[in-house]
């Protein structure tokens, strides 16, 4: 008799470790458990394996130059081009195979396949167009586009001519675009007229031009016309704005030789949130980053050229950079891009796409899995998902229940699940199981990858014992690491190194990278990442600085002070809770609440929208005047507050609780 659903749930609920399926191990790119010892014994030369996945135009002389920590250099003396690695070298064998399968939002109307030949052609044409506009090597080009194929085309065109790109997530606001363009001194912008969200056209160009009003230098703009004429918001463009199609047509059939870039030359900048209001410009390089994206795609995502690989992230975040564009294309596979949301036109959408394209891997975020769980298993269960071979998650901790649901309902208990911990700064995966080697433990990302040296330590830097909570640290450099924060070496050292390093030392072994995450480690060396220990929130797997949100709120007329914390949320993981003190004479009414929400959306974007705005007379503060954020989090979560008598103003707590309860 076959197992009933209830029996099966009960069995899975009790099981806390899972072996990878034999059928997977037999075909896995990496299946030899000795790789851990081999990499440790051969460090840093083990990373030649990663560099070997790339094509170099000049060989590197040294794997790692660690003479000036923390300014490490990898594959020094080597030269390569990222666009040639993603395209040119695949043409002979895979020219007619799909490089990108793009699924546009309006169902069945607008899907496009780019073969490697076609992608190569368009990248060359657009690279020639960028040159015509005057873009030269090392000029930063900002790309402000949603999930349309022209985004990876533009990224690869920039890479081809040695111009670093800075992609700004399309959901970010006009102000966020301006901040990033000013910080990077970026004089070129590629954007689009609009795109679809849940069936409705959105005016993206309007947001881009509003942003440009606040850019403090001249900008040449290229606009991709994504919307068909019946949905277009405009059909003429302002001065200094060129149409993408026209530019590409002007350069039809042209080729541009890929520029040889030094391994340490910047490939791209990516701005991410930190503890101050100013986003950090994370700098990634050509040789180290690309080899890291390629090796982790090979070893962890098990990508093979004949696969159809689906990552549902947005290219506007690091996940899309490393695991939609650079990693998969370097390996010559077919990478999918989906423009829409998983619930439009209905909740079958993602499963229909996987079934239709016979996707072999699915890499998504726990926030999406929690939403799928809430919608119910009937949606995936009514589709043939048997093409899937591997499942992955990224961006935030995944609770064991969601992990098991994913394993059972999407993977049919036949696919290993890789829970991958990493950050914008690490360039690619750092902690996770190797799917063809390791046992999986739901809820725990897993051990550090071979060649990665990570640990969990206490405040003084000593390793904690198994099961105790502490701070995650990385003890040795790795090729995909950020090199610095753009134009800000001091902040780079202060943010990531000062905590656990001897910053006066020239010895690499005295330098320890601190990712600002809390973690636990078990007796087998599996690390469970608990979340940020700085003032950064993780909302639906997206990183948001509380300071950025607070400064947006205090910018609203009538607001005197604000404190933003994260509260638990079933689907989003964390949600934004804003505690606000108004100036005298301002009414705590609906109008002000709306103005605050709008203020946050204007400064950052809808993802930062507060779940709750709580007006209060005062914020709970310690006797020394520090805001008690932990207490505000406990209030948001309805947790027991413990002893509040040490506060300077304990009476305010009850007042806030009452307000939150009445909202
Ligand atoms: O707190 C960790 C969490 O996401 C942060 C990095 O965010 P970001 O730079 O936006 O990159 C997200 C995609 C790589 C980390 O500091 N995080 C990421 N992956 C995991 C995670 N937390 C727990 N488990 C993970 N697998």
Tab-separated table of N, CA and C in Angstrom, residues 476-566:
chain	number	residue	atom	x	y	z
A	476	UNK	N	39.990	32.812	5.482
A	476	UNK	CA	40.960	32.904	4.378
A	476	UNK	C	40.293	33.599	3.204
A	477	UNK	N	41.070	34.294	2.377
A	477	UNK	CA	40.467	34.926	1.204
A	477	UNK	C	39.986	33.886	0.189
A	478	UNK	N	39.165	34.311	-0.739
A	478	UNK	CA	38.659	33.422	-1.793
A	478	UNK	C	38.533	34.248	-3.077
A	479	UNK	N	38.612	33.597	-4.239
A	479	UNK	CA	38.691	34.374	-5.487
A	479	UNK	C	37.516	35.315	-5.737
A	480	UNK	N	36.283	34.923	-5.305
A	480	UNK	CA	35.103	35.733	-5.640
A	480	UNK	C	34.871	36.902	-4.710
A	481	UNK	N	35.753	37.106	-3.754
A	481	UNK	CA	35.514	38.139	-2.746
A	481	UNK	C	35.497	39.540	-3.338
A	482	UNK	N	34.741	40.431	-2.689
A	482	UNK	CA	34.799	41.831	-3.116
A	482	UNK	C	36.221	42.321	-2.918
A	483	UNK	N	36.648	43.254	-3.753
A	483	UNK	CA	38.009	43.756	-3.614
A	483	UNK	C	38.047	44.973	-2.705
A	484	UNK	N	37.055	45.818	-2.851
A	484	UNK	CA	36.951	46.969	-1.952
A	484	UNK	C	35.563	47.546	-2.118
A	485	UNK	N	35.252	48.608	-1.383
A	485	UNK	CA	34.044	49.385	-1.646
A	485	UNK	C	34.492	50.546	-2.520
A	486	UNK	N	33.742	50.783	-3.580
A	486	UNK	CA	34.152	51.737	-4.603
A	486	UNK	C	34.538	53.079	-3.987
A	487	UNK	N	35.756	53.492	-4.265
A	487	UNK	CA	36.274	54.773	-3.767
A	487	UNK	C	36.263	54.882	-2.252
A	488	UNK	N	36.264	53.775	-1.547
A	488	UNK	CA	36.177	53.882	-0.092
A	488	UNK	C	36.867	52.698	0.610
A	489	UNK	N	38.199	52.673	0.516
A	489	UNK	CA	38.955	51.580	1.134
A	489	UNK	C	38.777	51.560	2.659
A	490	UNK	N	38.636	52.741	3.261
A	490	UNK	CA	38.506	52.779	4.730
A	490	UNK	C	37.227	52.088	5.178
A	491	UNK	N	36.152	52.396	4.457
A	491	UNK	CA	34.881	51.778	4.844
A	491	UNK	C	34.941	50.264	4.641
A	492	UNK	N	35.651	49.866	3.582
A	492	UNK	CA	35.833	48.423	3.299
A	492	UNK	C	36.469	47.742	4.516
A	493	UNK	N	37.529	48.341	5.038
A	493	UNK	CA	38.221	47.744	6.197
A	493	UNK	C	37.324	47.803	7.439
A	494	UNK	N	36.709	48.955	7.639
A	494	UNK	CA	35.884	49.097	8.852
A	494	UNK	C	34.701	48.159	8.868
A	495	UNK	N	34.046	47.998	7.726
A	495	UNK	CA	32.825	47.200	7.694
A	495	UNK	C	33.087	45.706	7.817
A	496	UNK	N	34.137	45.247	7.161
A	496	UNK	CA	34.263	43.782	7.035
A	496	UNK	C	35.439	43.175	7.779
A	497	UNK	N	36.434	43.968	8.134
A	497	UNK	CA	37.674	43.374	8.635
A	497	UNK	C	38.027	43.753	10.062
A	498	UNK	N	37.682	44.999	10.457
A	498	UNK	CA	38.187	45.512	11.723
A	498	UNK	C	37.798	44.642	12.918
A	499	UNK	N	36.583	44.118	12.873
A	499	UNK	CA	36.049	43.391	14.029
A	499	UNK	C	36.964	42.265	14.520
A	500	UNK	N	37.467	41.453	13.597
A	500	UNK	CA	38.205	40.258	14.024
A	500	UNK	C	39.645	40.177	13.509
A	501	UNK	N	40.155	41.276	12.935
A	501	UNK	CA	41.512	41.209	12.382
A	501	UNK	C	42.471	42.043	13.218
A	502	UNK	N	43.739	41.723	13.066
A	502	UNK	CA	44.751	42.638	13.574
A	502	UNK	C	45.100	43.551	12.400
A	503	UNK	N	44.482	44.702	12.386
A	503	UNK	CA	44.575	45.543	11.181
A	503	UNK	C	45.950	46.199	11.019
A	504	UNK	N	46.830	46.009	12.007
A	504	UNK	CA	48.189	46.546	11.838
A	504	UNK	C	49.104	45.540	11.150
A	505	UNK	N	48.618	44.339	10.982
A	505	UNK	CA	49.487	43.267	10.483
A	505	UNK	C	49.500	43.181	8.951
A	506	UNK	N	50.650	42.750	8.420
A	506	UNK	CA	50.751	42.483	6.973
A	506	UNK	C	50.570	41.005	6.688
A	507	UNK	N	50.372	40.217	7.745
A	507	UNK	CA	50.224	38.764	7.563
A	507	UNK	C	48.778	38.445	7.226
A	508	UNK	N	48.579	37.747	6.136
A	508	UNK	CA	47.236	37.393	5.725
A	508	UNK	C	46.486	36.634	6.828
A	509	UNK	N	47.228	35.796	7.585
A	509	UNK	CA	46.561	34.974	8.601
A	509	UNK	C	45.993	35.816	9.752
A	510	UNK	N	46.362	37.083	9.840
A	510	UNK	CA	45.818	37.956	10.884
A	510	UNK	C	44.543	38.672	10.435
A	511	UNK	N	44.128	38.395	9.214
A	511	UNK	CA	42.954	39.097	8.682
A	511	UNK	C	41.778	38.137	8.564
A	512	UNK	N	40.652	38.561	9.122
A	512	UNK	CA	39.452	37.719	9.157
A	512	UNK	C	38.273	38.540	8.631
A	513	UNK	N	37.543	37.958	7.703
A	513	UNK	CA	36.379	38.643	7.108
A	513	UNK	C	35.139	38.399	7.973
A	514	UNK	N	34.436	39.475	8.276
A	514	UNK	CA	33.228	39.374	9.098
A	514	UNK	C	32.001	39.763	8.268
A	515	UNK	N	31.161	38.767	7.929
A	515	UNK	CA	30.008	39.050	7.061
A	515	UNK	C	28.822	39.694	7.780
A	516	UNK	N	28.951	39.861	9.093
A	516	UNK	CA	27.875	40.462	9.892
A	516	UNK	C	26.623	39.595	9.963
A	517	UNK	N	26.853	38.295	10.065
A	517	UNK	CA	25.758	37.347	10.290
A	517	UNK	C	26.028	36.565	11.571
A	518	UNK	N	24.961	36.249	12.274
A	518	UNK	CA	25.060	35.338	13.409
A	518	UNK	C	24.888	33.913	12.912
A	519	UNK	N	25.469	32.922	13.631
A	519	UNK	CA	25.399	31.540	13.147
A	519	UNK	C	25.628	30.548	14.286
A	520	UNK	N	25.324	29.291	13.996
A	520	UNK	CA	25.635	28.173	14.900
A	520	UNK	C	26.343	27.120	14.080
A	521	UNK	N	27.136	26.298	14.749
A	521	UNK	CA	27.815	25.216	14.023
A	521	UNK	C	27.536	23.926	14.784
A	522	UNK	N	27.356	22.808	14.062
A	522	UNK	CA	27.111	21.554	14.785
A	522	UNK	C	28.379	20.700	14.783
A	523	UNK	N	28.278	19.535	15.392
A	523	UNK	CA	29.451	18.685	15.557
A	523	UNK	C	30.050	18.217	14.235
A	524	UNK	N	29.257	18.246	13.148
A	524	UNK	CA	29.783	17.839	11.832
A	524	UNK	C	30.303	19.027	11.025
A	525	UNK	N	30.323	20.198	11.655
A	525	UNK	CA	30.813	21.377	10.929
A	525	UNK	C	29.756	22.017	10.039
A	526	UNK	N	28.495	21.625	10.200
A	526	UNK	CA	27.415	22.256	9.421
A	526	UNK	C	27.040	23.568	10.090
A	527	UNK	N	26.931	24.614	9.285
A	527	UNK	CA	26.651	25.944	9.830
A	527	UNK	C	25.210	26.353	9.513
A	528	UNK	N	24.523	26.791	10.557
A	528	UNK	CA	23.179	27.335	10.389
A	528	UNK	C	23.299	28.835	10.549
A	529	UNK	N	22.928	29.568	9.518
A	529	UNK	CA	23.050	31.022	9.583
A	529	UNK	C	21.772	31.575	10.194
A	530	UNK	N	21.928	32.393	11.225
A	530	UNK	CA	20.759	32.837	11.987
A	530	UNK	C	20.217	34.175	11.511
A	531	UNK	N	21.036	34.959	10.811
A	531	UNK	CA	20.549	36.258	10.324
A	531	UNK	C	21.532	37.354	10.670
A	532	UNK	N	21.228	38.551	10.220
A	532	UNK	CA	22.138	39.686	10.362
A	532	UNK	C	22.282	40.104	11.821
A	533	UNK	N	23.486	40.504	12.167
A	533	UNK	CA	23.679	41.051	13.502
A	533	UNK	C	23.888	42.571	13.443
A	534	UNK	N	23.829	43.133	12.241
A	534	UNK	CA	23.922	44.588	12.126
A	534	UNK	C	22.515	45.135	11.873
A	535	UNK	N	22.421	46.408	11.541
A	535	UNK	CA	21.098	46.997	11.357
A	535	UNK	C	20.631	46.846	9.913
A	536	UNK	N	20.709	45.639	9.428
A	536	UNK	CA	20.270	45.372	8.066
A	536	UNK	C	19.131	44.359	8.139
A	537	UNK	N	18.053	44.638	7.408
A	537	UNK	CA	16.915	43.721	7.401
A	537	UNK	C	16.974	42.848	6.160
A	538	UNK	N	16.296	41.724	6.233
A	538	UNK	CA	16.220	40.837	5.087
A	538	UNK	C	14.739	40.594	4.800
A	539	UNK	N	14.204	41.407	3.895
A	539	UNK	CA	12.780	41.338	3.589
A	539	UNK	C	12.616	40.578	2.279
A	540	UNK	N	11.958	39.448	2.322
A	540	UNK	CA	11.794	38.592	1.136
A	540	UNK	C	13.136	38.322	0.469
A	541	UNK	N	14.161	38.113	1.263
A	541	UNK	CA	15.475	37.818	0.696
A	541	UNK	C	16.185	39.053	0.152
A	542	UNK	N	15.615	40.230	0.357
A	542	UNK	CA	16.251	41.459	-0.124
A	542	UNK	C	16.798	42.251	1.046
A	543	UNK	N	17.977	42.755	0.821
A	543	UNK	CA	18.686	43.393	1.904
A	543	UNK	C	18.366	44.877	1.973
A	544	UNK	N	17.934	45.331	3.136
A	544	UNK	CA	17.557	46.730	3.307
A	544	UNK	C	18.175	47.273	4.584
A	545	UNK	N	18.783	48.435	4.497
A	545	UNK	CA	19.392	49.038	5.683
A	545	UNK	C	18.343	49.808	6.472
A	546	UNK	N	18.280	49.587	7.795
A	546	UNK	CA	17.301	50.327	8.601
A	546	UNK	C	17.580	51.831	8.525
A	547	UNK	N	18.869	52.200	8.455
A	547	UNK	CA	19.209	53.625	8.384
A	547	UNK	C	18.667	54.285	7.125
A	548	UNK	N	18.725	53.538	6.015
A	548	UNK	CA	18.205	54.104	4.760
A	548	UNK	C	16.711	54.387	4.892
A	549	UNK	N	16.004	53.432	5.518
A	549	UNK	CA	14.548	53.600	5.658
A	549	UNK	C	14.263	54.729	6.656
A	550	UNK	N	15.027	54.757	7.736
A	550	UNK	CA	14.822	55.820	8.732
A	550	UNK	C	15.069	57.197	8.123
A	551	UNK	N	16.121	57.317	7.311
A	551	UNK	CA	16.371	58.663	6.776
A	551	UNK	C	15.281	59.048	5.779
A	552	UNK	N	14.681	58.059	5.102
A	552	UNK	CA	13.548	58.392	4.220
A	552	UNK	C	12.374	58.883	5.067
A	553	UNK	N	12.160	58.259	6.206
A	553	UNK	CA	11.001	58.629	7.032
A	553	UNK	C	11.199	60.008	7.667
A	554	UNK	N	12.396	60.281	8.152
A	554	UNK	CA	12.579	61.610	8.767
A	554	UNK	C	12.588	62.725	7.720
A	555	UNK	N	12.690	62.334	6.458
A	555	UNK	CA	12.587	63.326	5.381
A	555	UNK	C	11.138	63.751	5.131
A	556	UNK	N	10.186	63.059	5.731
A	556	UNK	CA	8.773	63.395	5.506
A	556	UNK	C	8.387	64.538	6.453
A	557	UNK	N	7.689	65.510	5.905
A	557	UNK	CA	7.333	66.669	6.719
A	557	UNK	C	6.503	66.255	7.930
A	558	UNK	N	6.891	66.739	9.092
A	558	UNK	CA	6.129	66.439	10.303
A	558	UNK	C	6.752	65.339	11.143
A	559	UNK	N	7.763	64.629	10.595
A	559	UNK	CA	8.388	63.540	11.352
A	559	UNK	C	9.636	64.071	12.061
A	560	UNK	N	9.731	63.784	13.363
A	560	UNK	CA	10.894	64.251	14.117
A	560	UNK	C	11.947	63.158	14.240
A	561	UNK	N	11.511	61.934	14.504
A	561	UNK	CA	12.461	60.844	14.736
A	561	UNK	C	11.813	59.539	14.313
A	562	UNK	N	12.648	58.584	13.880
A	562	UNK	CA	12.083	57.295	13.484
A	562	UNK	C	13.060	56.189	13.835
A	563	UNK	N	12.523	55.035	14.173
A	563	UNK	CA	13.358	53.841	14.377
A	563	UNK	C	12.704	52.706	13.608
A	564	UNK	N	13.509	52.034	12.792
A	564	UNK	CA	12.980	50.949	11.975
A	564	UNK	C	13.590	49.632	12.443
A	565	UNK	N	12.751	48.639	12.619
A	565	UNK	CA	13.260	47.306	12.983
A	565	UNK	C	12.543	46.264	12.124
A	566	UNK	N	13.035	45.049	12.189
A	566	UNK	CA	12.394	43.956	11.468
A	566	UNK	C	11.497	43.167	12.409
